[in-house]
Short mmCIF file of C-alpha atoms in Angstrom, two decimals:
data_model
loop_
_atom_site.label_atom_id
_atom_site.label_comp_id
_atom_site.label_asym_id
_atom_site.label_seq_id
_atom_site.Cartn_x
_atom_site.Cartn_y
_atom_site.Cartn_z
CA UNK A 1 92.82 -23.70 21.39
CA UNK A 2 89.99 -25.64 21.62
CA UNK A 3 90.63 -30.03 22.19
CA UNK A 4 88.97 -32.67 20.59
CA UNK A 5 88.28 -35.04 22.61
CA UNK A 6 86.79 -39.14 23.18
CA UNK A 7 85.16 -40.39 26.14
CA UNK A 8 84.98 -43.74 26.29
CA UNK A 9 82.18 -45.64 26.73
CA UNK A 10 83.74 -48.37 28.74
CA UNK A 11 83.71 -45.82 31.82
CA UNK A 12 82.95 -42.39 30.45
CA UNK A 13 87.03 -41.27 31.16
CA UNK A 14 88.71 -38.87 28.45
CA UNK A 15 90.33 -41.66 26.76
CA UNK A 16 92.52 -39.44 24.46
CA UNK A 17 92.25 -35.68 23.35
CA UNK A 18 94.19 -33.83 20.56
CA UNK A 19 94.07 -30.24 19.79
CA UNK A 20 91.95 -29.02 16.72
CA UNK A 21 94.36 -27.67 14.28
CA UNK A 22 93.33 -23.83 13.47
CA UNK A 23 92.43 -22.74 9.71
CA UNK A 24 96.07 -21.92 8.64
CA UNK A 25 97.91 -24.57 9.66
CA UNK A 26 95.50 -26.83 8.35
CA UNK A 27 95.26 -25.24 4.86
CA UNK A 28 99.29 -25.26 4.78
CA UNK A 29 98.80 -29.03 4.97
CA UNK A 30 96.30 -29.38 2.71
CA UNK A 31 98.95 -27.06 0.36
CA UNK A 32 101.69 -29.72 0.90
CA UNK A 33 99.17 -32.50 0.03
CA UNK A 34 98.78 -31.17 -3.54
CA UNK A 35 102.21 -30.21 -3.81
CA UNK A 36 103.04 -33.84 -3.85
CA UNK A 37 100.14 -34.64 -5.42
CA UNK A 38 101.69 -34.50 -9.28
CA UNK A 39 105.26 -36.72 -8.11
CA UNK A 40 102.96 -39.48 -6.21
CA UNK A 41 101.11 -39.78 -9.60
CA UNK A 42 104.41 -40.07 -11.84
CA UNK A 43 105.56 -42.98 -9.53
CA UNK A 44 104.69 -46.45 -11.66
CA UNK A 45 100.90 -47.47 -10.29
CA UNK A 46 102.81 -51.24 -8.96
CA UNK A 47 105.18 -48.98 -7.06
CA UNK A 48 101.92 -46.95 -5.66
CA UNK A 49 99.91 -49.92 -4.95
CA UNK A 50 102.71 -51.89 -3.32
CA UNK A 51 103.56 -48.81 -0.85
CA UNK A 52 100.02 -49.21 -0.02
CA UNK A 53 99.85 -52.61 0.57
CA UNK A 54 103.61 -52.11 2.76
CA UNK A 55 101.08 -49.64 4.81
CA UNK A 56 98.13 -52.13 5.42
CA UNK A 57 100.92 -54.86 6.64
CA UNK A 58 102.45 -52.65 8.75
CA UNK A 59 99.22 -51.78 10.27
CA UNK A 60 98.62 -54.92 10.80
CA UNK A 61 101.63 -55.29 12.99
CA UNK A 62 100.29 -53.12 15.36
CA UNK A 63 97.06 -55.88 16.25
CA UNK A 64 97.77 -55.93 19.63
CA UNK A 65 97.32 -52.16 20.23
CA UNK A 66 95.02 -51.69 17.96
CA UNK A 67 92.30 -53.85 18.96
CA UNK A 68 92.06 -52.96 22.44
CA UNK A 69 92.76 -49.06 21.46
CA UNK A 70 88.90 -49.46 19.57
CA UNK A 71 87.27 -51.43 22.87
CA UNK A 72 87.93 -47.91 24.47
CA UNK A 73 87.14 -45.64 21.68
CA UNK A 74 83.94 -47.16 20.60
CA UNK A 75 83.37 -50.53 22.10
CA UNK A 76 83.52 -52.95 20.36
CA UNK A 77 84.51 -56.18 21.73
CA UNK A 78 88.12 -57.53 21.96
CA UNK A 79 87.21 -61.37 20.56
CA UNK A 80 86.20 -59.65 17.36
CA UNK A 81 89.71 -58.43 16.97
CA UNK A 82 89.00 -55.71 15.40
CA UNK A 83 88.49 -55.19 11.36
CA UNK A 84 91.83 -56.91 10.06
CA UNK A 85 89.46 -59.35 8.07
CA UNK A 86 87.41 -56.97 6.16
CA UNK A 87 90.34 -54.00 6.06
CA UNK A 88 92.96 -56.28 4.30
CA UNK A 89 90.15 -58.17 1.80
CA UNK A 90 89.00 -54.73 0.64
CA UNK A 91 92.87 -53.80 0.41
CA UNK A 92 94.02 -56.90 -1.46
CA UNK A 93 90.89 -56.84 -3.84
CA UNK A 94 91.17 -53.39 -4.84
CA UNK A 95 95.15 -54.03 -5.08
CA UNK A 96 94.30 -57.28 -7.64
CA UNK A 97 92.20 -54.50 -10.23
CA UNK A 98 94.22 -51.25 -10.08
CA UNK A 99 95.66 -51.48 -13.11
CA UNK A 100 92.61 -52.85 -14.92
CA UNK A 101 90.50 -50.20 -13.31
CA UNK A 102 92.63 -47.72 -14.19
CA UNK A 103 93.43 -49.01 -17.94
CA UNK A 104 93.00 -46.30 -20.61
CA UNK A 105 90.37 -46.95 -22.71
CA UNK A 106 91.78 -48.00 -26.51
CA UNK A 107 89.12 -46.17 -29.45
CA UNK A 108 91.96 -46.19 -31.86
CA UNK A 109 95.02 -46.79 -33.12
CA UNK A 110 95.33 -46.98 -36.79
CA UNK A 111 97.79 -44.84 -39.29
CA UNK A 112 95.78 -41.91 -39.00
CA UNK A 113 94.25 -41.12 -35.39
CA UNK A 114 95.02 -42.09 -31.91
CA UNK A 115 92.19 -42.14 -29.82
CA UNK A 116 91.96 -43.21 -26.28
CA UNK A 117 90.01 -42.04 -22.94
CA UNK A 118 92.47 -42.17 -19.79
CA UNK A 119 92.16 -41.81 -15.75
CA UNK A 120 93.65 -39.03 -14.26
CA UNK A 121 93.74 -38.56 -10.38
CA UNK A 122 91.68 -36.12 -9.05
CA UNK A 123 94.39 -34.77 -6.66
CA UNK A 124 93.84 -34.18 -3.22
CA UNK A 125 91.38 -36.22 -1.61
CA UNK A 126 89.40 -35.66 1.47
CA UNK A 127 88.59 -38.73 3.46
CA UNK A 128 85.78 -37.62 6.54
CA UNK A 129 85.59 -41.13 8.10
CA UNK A 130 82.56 -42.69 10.61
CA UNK A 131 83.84 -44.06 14.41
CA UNK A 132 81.50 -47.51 13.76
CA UNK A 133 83.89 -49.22 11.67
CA UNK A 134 86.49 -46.88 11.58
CA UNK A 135 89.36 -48.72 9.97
CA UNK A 136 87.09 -50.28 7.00
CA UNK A 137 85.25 -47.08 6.14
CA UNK A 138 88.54 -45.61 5.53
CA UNK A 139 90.01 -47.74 3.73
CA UNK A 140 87.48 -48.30 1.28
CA UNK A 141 88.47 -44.47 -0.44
CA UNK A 142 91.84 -44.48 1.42
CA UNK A 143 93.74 -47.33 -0.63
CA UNK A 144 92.05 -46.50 -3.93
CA UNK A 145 92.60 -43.18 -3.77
CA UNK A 146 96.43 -43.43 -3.05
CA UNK A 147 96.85 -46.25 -5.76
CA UNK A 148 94.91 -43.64 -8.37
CA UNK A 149 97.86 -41.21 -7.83
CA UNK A 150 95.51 -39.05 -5.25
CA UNK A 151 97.03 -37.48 -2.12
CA UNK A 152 94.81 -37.99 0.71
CA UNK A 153 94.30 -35.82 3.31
CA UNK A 154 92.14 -37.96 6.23
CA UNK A 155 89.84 -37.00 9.30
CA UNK A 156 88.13 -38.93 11.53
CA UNK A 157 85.76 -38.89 14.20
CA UNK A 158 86.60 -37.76 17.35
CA UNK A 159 84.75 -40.78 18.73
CA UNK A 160 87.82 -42.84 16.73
CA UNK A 161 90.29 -39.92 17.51
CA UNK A 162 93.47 -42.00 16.88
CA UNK A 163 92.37 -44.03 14.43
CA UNK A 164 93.60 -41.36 11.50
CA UNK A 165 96.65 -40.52 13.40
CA UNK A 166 97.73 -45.03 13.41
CA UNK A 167 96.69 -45.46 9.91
CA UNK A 168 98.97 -42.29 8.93
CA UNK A 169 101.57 -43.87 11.19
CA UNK A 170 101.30 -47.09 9.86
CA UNK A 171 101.53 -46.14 6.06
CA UNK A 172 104.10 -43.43 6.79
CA UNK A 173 106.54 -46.09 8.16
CA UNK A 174 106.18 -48.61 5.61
CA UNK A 175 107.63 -46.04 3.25
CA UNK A 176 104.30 -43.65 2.00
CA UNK A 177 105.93 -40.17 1.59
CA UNK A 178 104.43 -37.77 4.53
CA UNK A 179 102.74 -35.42 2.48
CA UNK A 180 100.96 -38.20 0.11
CA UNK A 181 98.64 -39.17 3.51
CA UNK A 182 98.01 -36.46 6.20
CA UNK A 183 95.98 -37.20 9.38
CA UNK A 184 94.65 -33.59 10.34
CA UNK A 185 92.83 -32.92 13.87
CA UNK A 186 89.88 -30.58 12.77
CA UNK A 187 86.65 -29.12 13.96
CA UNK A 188 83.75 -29.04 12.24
CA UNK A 189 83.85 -25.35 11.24
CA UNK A 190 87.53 -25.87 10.35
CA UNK A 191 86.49 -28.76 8.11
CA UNK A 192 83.76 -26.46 6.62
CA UNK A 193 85.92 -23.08 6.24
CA UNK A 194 88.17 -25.65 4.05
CA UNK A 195 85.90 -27.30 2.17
CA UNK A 196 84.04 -24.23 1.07
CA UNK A 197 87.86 -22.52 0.02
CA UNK A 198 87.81 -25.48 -2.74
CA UNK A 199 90.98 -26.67 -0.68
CA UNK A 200 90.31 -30.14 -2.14
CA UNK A 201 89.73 -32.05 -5.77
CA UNK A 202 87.45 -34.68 -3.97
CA UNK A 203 85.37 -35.47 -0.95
CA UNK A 204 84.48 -38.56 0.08
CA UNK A 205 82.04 -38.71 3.40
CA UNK A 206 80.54 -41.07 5.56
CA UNK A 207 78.07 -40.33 8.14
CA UNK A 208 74.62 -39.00 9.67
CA UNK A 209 72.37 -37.19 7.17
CA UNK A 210 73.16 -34.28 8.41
CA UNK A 211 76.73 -33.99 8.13
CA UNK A 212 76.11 -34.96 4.43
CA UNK A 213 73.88 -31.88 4.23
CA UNK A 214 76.85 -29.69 6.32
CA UNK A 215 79.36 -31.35 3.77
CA UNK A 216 77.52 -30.45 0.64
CA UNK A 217 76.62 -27.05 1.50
CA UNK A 218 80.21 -25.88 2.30
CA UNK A 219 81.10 -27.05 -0.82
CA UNK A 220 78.18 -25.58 -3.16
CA UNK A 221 79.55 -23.42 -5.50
CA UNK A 222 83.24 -24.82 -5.34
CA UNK A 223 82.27 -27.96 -7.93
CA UNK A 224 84.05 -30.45 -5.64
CA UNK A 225 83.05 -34.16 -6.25
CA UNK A 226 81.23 -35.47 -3.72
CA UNK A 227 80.64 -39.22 -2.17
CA UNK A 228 78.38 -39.82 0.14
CA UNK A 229 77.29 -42.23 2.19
CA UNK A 230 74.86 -41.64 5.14
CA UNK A 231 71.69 -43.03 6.98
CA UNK A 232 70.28 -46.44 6.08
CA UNK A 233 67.30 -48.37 7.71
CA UNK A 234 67.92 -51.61 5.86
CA UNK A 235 65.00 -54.35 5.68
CA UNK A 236 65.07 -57.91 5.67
CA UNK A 237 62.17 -60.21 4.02
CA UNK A 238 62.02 -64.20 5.03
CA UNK A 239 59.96 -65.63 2.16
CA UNK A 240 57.46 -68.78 2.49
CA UNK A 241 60.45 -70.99 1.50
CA UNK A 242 63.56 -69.72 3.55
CA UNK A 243 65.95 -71.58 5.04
CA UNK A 244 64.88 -70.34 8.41
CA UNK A 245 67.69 -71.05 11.10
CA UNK A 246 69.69 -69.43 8.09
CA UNK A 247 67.67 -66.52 8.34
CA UNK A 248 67.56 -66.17 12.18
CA UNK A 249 71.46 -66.47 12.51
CA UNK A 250 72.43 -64.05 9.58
CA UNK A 251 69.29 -61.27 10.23
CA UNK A 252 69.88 -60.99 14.12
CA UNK A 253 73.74 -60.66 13.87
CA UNK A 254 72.69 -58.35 11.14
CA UNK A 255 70.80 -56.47 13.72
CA UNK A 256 72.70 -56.55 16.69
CA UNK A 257 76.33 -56.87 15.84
CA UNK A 258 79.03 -53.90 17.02
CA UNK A 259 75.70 -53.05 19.23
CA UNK A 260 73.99 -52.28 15.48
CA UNK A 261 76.07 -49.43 14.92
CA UNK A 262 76.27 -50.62 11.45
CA UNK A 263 75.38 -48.53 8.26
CA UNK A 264 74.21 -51.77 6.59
CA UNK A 265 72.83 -53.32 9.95
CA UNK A 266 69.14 -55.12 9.37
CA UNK A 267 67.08 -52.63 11.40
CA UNK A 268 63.70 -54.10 10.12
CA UNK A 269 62.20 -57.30 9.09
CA UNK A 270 59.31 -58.99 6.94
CA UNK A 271 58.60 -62.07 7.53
CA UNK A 272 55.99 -64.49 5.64
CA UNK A 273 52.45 -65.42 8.29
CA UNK A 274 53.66 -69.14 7.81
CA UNK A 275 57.39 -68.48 9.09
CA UNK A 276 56.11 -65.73 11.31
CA UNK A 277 55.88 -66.98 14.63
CA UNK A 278 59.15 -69.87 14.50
CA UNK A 279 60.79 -66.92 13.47
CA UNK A 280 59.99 -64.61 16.03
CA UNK A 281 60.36 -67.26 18.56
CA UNK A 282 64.22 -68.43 17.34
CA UNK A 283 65.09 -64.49 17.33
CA UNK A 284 64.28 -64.10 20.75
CA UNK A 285 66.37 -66.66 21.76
CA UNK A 286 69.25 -66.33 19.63
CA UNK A 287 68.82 -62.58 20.74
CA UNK A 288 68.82 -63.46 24.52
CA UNK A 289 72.07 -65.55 24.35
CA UNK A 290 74.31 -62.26 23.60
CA UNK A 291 76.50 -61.17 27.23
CA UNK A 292 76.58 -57.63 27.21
CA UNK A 293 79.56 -56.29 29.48
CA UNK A 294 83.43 -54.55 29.42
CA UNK A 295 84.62 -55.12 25.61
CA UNK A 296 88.05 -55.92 27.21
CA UNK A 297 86.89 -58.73 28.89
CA UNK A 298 87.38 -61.72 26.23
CA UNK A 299 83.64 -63.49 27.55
CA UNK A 300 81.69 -60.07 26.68
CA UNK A 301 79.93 -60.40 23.10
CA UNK A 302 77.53 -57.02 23.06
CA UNK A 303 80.16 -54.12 24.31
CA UNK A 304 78.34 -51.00 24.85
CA UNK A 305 77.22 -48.48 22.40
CA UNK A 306 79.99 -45.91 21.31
CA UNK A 307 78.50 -42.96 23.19
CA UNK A 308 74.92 -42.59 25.53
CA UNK A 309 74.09 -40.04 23.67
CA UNK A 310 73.28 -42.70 20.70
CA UNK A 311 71.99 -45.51 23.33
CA UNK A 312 69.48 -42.74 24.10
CA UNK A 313 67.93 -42.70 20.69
CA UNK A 314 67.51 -46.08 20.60
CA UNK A 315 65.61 -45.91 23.93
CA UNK A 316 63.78 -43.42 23.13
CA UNK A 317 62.65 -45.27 19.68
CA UNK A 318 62.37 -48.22 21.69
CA UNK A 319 60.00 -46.47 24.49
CA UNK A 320 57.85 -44.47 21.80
CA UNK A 321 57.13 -47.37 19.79
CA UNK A 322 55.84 -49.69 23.32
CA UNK A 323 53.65 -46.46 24.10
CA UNK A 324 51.71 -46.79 20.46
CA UNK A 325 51.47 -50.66 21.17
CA UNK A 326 54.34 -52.68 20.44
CA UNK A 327 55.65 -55.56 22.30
CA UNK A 328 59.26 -55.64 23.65
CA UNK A 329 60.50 -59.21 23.56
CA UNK A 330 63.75 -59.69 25.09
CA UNK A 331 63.46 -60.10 28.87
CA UNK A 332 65.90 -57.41 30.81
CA UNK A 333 66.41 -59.83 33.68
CA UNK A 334 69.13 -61.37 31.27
CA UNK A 335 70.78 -58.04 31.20
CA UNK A 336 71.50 -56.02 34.44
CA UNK A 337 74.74 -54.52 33.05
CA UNK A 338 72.54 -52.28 31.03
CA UNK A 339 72.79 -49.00 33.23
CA UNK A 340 70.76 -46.32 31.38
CA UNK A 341 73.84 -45.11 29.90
CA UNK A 342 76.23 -46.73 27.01
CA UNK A 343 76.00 -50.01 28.01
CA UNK A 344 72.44 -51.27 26.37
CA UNK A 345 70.46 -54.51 26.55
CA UNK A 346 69.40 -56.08 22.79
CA UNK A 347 66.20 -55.78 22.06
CA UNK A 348 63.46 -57.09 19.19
CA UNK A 349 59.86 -55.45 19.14
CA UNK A 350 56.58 -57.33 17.12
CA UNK A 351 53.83 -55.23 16.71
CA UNK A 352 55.12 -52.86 15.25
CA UNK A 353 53.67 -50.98 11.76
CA UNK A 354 55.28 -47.64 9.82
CA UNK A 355 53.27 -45.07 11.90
CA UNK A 356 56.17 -45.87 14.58
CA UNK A 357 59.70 -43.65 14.10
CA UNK A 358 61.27 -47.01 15.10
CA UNK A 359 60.00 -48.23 11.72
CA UNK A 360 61.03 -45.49 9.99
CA UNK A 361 64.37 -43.58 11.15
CA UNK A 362 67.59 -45.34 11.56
CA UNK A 363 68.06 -46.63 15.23
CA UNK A 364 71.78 -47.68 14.86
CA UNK A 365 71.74 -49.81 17.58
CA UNK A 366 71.13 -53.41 18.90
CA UNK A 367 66.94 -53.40 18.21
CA UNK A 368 64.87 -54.77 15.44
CA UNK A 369 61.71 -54.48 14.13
CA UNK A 370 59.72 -57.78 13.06
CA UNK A 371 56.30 -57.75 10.98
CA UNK A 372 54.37 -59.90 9.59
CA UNK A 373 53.88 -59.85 6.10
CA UNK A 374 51.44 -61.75 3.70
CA UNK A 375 52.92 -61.06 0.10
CA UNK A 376 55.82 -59.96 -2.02
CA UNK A 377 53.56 -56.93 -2.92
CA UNK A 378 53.28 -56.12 1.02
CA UNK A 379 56.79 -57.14 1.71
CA UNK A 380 58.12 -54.99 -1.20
CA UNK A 381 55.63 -51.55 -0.59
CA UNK A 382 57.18 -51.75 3.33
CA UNK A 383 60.69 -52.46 1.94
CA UNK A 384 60.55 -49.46 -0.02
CA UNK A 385 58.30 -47.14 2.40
CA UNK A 386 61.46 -45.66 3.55
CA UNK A 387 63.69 -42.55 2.71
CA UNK A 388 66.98 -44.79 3.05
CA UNK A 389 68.14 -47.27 0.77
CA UNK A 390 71.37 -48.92 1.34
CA UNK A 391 70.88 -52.46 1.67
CA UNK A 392 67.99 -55.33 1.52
CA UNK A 393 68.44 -59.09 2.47
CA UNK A 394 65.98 -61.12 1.07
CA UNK A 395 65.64 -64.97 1.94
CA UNK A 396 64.43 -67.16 -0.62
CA UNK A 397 65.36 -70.13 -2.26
CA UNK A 398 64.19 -68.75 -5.42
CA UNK A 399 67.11 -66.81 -7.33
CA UNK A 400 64.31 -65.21 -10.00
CA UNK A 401 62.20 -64.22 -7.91
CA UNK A 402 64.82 -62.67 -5.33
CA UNK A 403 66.13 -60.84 -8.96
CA UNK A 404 62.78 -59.92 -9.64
CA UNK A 405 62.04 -58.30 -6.36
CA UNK A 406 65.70 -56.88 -6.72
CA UNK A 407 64.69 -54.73 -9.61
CA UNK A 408 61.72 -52.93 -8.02
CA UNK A 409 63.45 -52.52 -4.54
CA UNK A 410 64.94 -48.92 -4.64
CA UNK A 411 68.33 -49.72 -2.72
CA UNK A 412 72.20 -49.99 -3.14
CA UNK A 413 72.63 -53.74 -3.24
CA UNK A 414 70.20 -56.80 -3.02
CA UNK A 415 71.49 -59.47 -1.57
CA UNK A 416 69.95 -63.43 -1.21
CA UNK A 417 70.63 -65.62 1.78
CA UNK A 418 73.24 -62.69 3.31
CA UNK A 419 73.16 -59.61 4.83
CA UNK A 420 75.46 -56.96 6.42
CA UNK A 421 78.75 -57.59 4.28
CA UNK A 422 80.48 -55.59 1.63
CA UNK A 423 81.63 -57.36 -1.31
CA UNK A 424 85.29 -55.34 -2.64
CA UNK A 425 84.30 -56.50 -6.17
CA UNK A 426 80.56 -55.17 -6.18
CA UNK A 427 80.32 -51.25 -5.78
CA UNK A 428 78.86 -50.19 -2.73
CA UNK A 429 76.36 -47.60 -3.35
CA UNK A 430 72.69 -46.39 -1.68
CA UNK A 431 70.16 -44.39 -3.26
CA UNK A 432 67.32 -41.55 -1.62
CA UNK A 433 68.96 -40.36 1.80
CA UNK A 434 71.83 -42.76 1.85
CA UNK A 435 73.55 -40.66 -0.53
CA UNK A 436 75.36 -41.12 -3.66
CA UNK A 437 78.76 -42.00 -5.44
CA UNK A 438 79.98 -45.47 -4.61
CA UNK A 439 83.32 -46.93 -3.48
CA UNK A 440 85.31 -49.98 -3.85
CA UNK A 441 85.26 -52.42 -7.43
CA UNK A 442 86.02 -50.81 -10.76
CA UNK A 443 83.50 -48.15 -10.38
CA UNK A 444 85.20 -47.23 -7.08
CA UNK A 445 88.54 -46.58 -8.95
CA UNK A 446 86.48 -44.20 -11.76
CA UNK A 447 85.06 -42.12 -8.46
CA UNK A 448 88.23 -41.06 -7.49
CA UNK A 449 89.47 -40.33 -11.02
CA UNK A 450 88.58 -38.00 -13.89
CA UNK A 451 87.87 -39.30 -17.67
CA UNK A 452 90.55 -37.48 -19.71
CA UNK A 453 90.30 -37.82 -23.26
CA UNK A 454 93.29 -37.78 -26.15
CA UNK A 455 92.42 -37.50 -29.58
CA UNK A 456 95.31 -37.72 -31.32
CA UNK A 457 95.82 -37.15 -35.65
CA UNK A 458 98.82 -38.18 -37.21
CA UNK A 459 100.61 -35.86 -39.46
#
């Protein structure tokens, strides 16, 4: 039988293992999952979405475990306690528009025809969820789906091994029937093997590239519905008239926080020749005031990365792009905790140009990209010289020309004067390599159900 295991990056121990579940027991799961699929969907939608809601509080409860449980999973710092903020806002919001979402759609009603369109659940939704923010990645499909009338059947990262297994427990006690949310332990090939048996009605994945490329080709040929949402390499531009100290906060914790192991993390920025070098200069100090160390100690604000393997790439992106000329900024003298291994200084490069990977692929990590930029033309060909498209942050006081910009920039969401933060309301969506689908607002709800139509003639 083989384990799944995660190391820790605090000190490399086997934090916690569990054993993969083999092919049979996991499809007998998955066969409970739509056995209760049709009775979860009867249930009154306020029952469904308060038994949701009794989950999220519940989890809650648990704070004090669980915020110290993802220091040694992944590493994220203990003063962020955890994702509470962004988990419950997502939860409430999508809570507040349920039944609006899900409203059936009135053509007709007159003496002689009924006509309406309705939601129907898909049925048994599969939830693959990411270690960087592994209790807000979930829950974006995970609440939604359950309020829909979905069963969901979750599996997480082995990097975030018990994070599936709490969130079960959590909703589970506050009174979520067993079979309506499974946590299964699987392997990749196990994962696969089910997917491509058309054991589920809907998929919803997020991840690297390539596991969206594994996900879609084990279920080619099945017709499953598919969400995706993978890479991303998101730009920011600092226009002539930018707020700049604005800019500098909101673009380097953009870039640097949870270590940049964020989908929507600013990995690259443009900035206008007049704001070029103030900005570069405030970066590098804003940068060099982070204390990377133990995520369990409460003074520690950069934790290290979830695994070496992924502090590697960004040294290696960081390394290639010095050799072809760039200029590494950040002085390591302010970081000797960084040992090679998980634990990695910040880091912002000038420079640079798009012949450089570090320019191009996603880093996920703590180091950013600055060039200097001399139009909105040249700002918005480098924006969109990119196979990702997730996010863009564009600073500007100038609300038309930030829309204007907006509607040649080939990306999920534009935002002005922000960056890095998913509004519940707005769907949250990427284009090219990011993937497709979207999740959360009303369009999130119509993703995890089917259009049924009724066309009904009165005798």
């Amino acid at each position: 039988m083989s384990m799944l295991q995660c190391i820790s990056p605090i000190d490399g121990s086997v934090y916690a293992e569990r054993p993969a579940m083999a092919f049979e027991p996991a499809a007998d799961a998955v066969a409970r999952a739509k056995k209760a699929q049709k009775a979860w969907a009867r249930r009154p939608l306020d029952e469904r979405v308060q038994l949701v809601m009794k989950g999220v509080a519940r989890l809650n409860e648990m704070t004090d475990e669980v915020v110290p449980e993802l220091a040694w999973m992944m590493g994220r710092p203990i003063r962020y306690g955890g994702e509470f903020r962004g988990f419950n806002e997502r939860s409430n919001y999508v809570a507040s528009i349920a039944a609006d979402a899900l409203a059936p759609i009135e053509i007709e009603n007159s003496s002689a025809f009924t006509r309406r369109i309705e939601r129907q659940p898909h049925g048994v939704v599969l939830v693959i969820a990411p270690w960087n923010y592994p209790y807000m990645t979930a829950i974006n499909t995970v609440a939604p789906a359950l309020m829909a009338g979905n069963t969901v059947v979750i599996k997480h990262a082995a990097q975030t091994l018990l994070v599936g297994e709490r969130m079960v427990r959590a909703f589970v006690e506050a009174g979520v029937p067993e079979d309506v949310f499974q946590n299964l332990f699987l392997d990749h090939a196990t994962t696969e093997k089910l997917i491509a048996a058309g054991s589920f009605d809907f998929i919803n994945f997020t991840g690297s590239v390539q596991g969206g490329r594994a996900v879609e080709r084990a279920a080619a040929g099945t017709f499953t519905g598919i969400g995706l949402e993978l890479g991303g390499k998101d730009p920011g531009y600092v226009m002539e008239d930018a707020d700049l100290d604005a800019a500098v906060d909101t673009l380097m914790d953009g870039a640097t926080f949870n270590s940049g192991q964020c989908c929507c993390g600013i990995e690259r920025i443009y900035v206008h020749e007049s704001l070029y070098d103030a900005f570069v200069e405030k970066s590098v100090a804003w940068v060099s005031n982070y204390k990377l160390g133990n995520p369990l100690e409460q003074e520690t604000t950069l934790g290290p990365m979830a695994n070496a393997r992924f502090a590697k790439t960004v040294r290696d992106q960081v390394a290639d792009a010095v050799s072809r000329g760039a200029k590494a900024l950040i002085d390591p003298k302010l970081f000797p905790q960084d040992d090679g291994g998980a634990y990695l200084m910040p880091q912002v490069l000038v420079d640079v140009d798009h012949s450089m990977e570090f320019m191009r692929e996603e880093t996920f990590g703590p180091a950013v990209g600055i060039m200097k930029v001399r139009s909105d033309e040249e700002a918005l060909s480098l924006m969109n010289d990119c196979k990702y498209g997730l996010t863009v942050s564009l600073w500007t006081a100038d609300e038309e020309r930030a829309s204007q910009l907006g509607a040649e920039l080939e990306t999920g969401t534009v935002f002005m004067n922000r960056a890095d933060y998913l509004d519940p309301a707005l769907v949250w969506t990427g284009v090219k390599q990011t993937g497709r689908g979207g999740s959360l607002s009303t369009l999130g709800f119509h993703n995890l159900t089917r259009p049924k139509s009724y066309h009904l003639k009165k005798a």
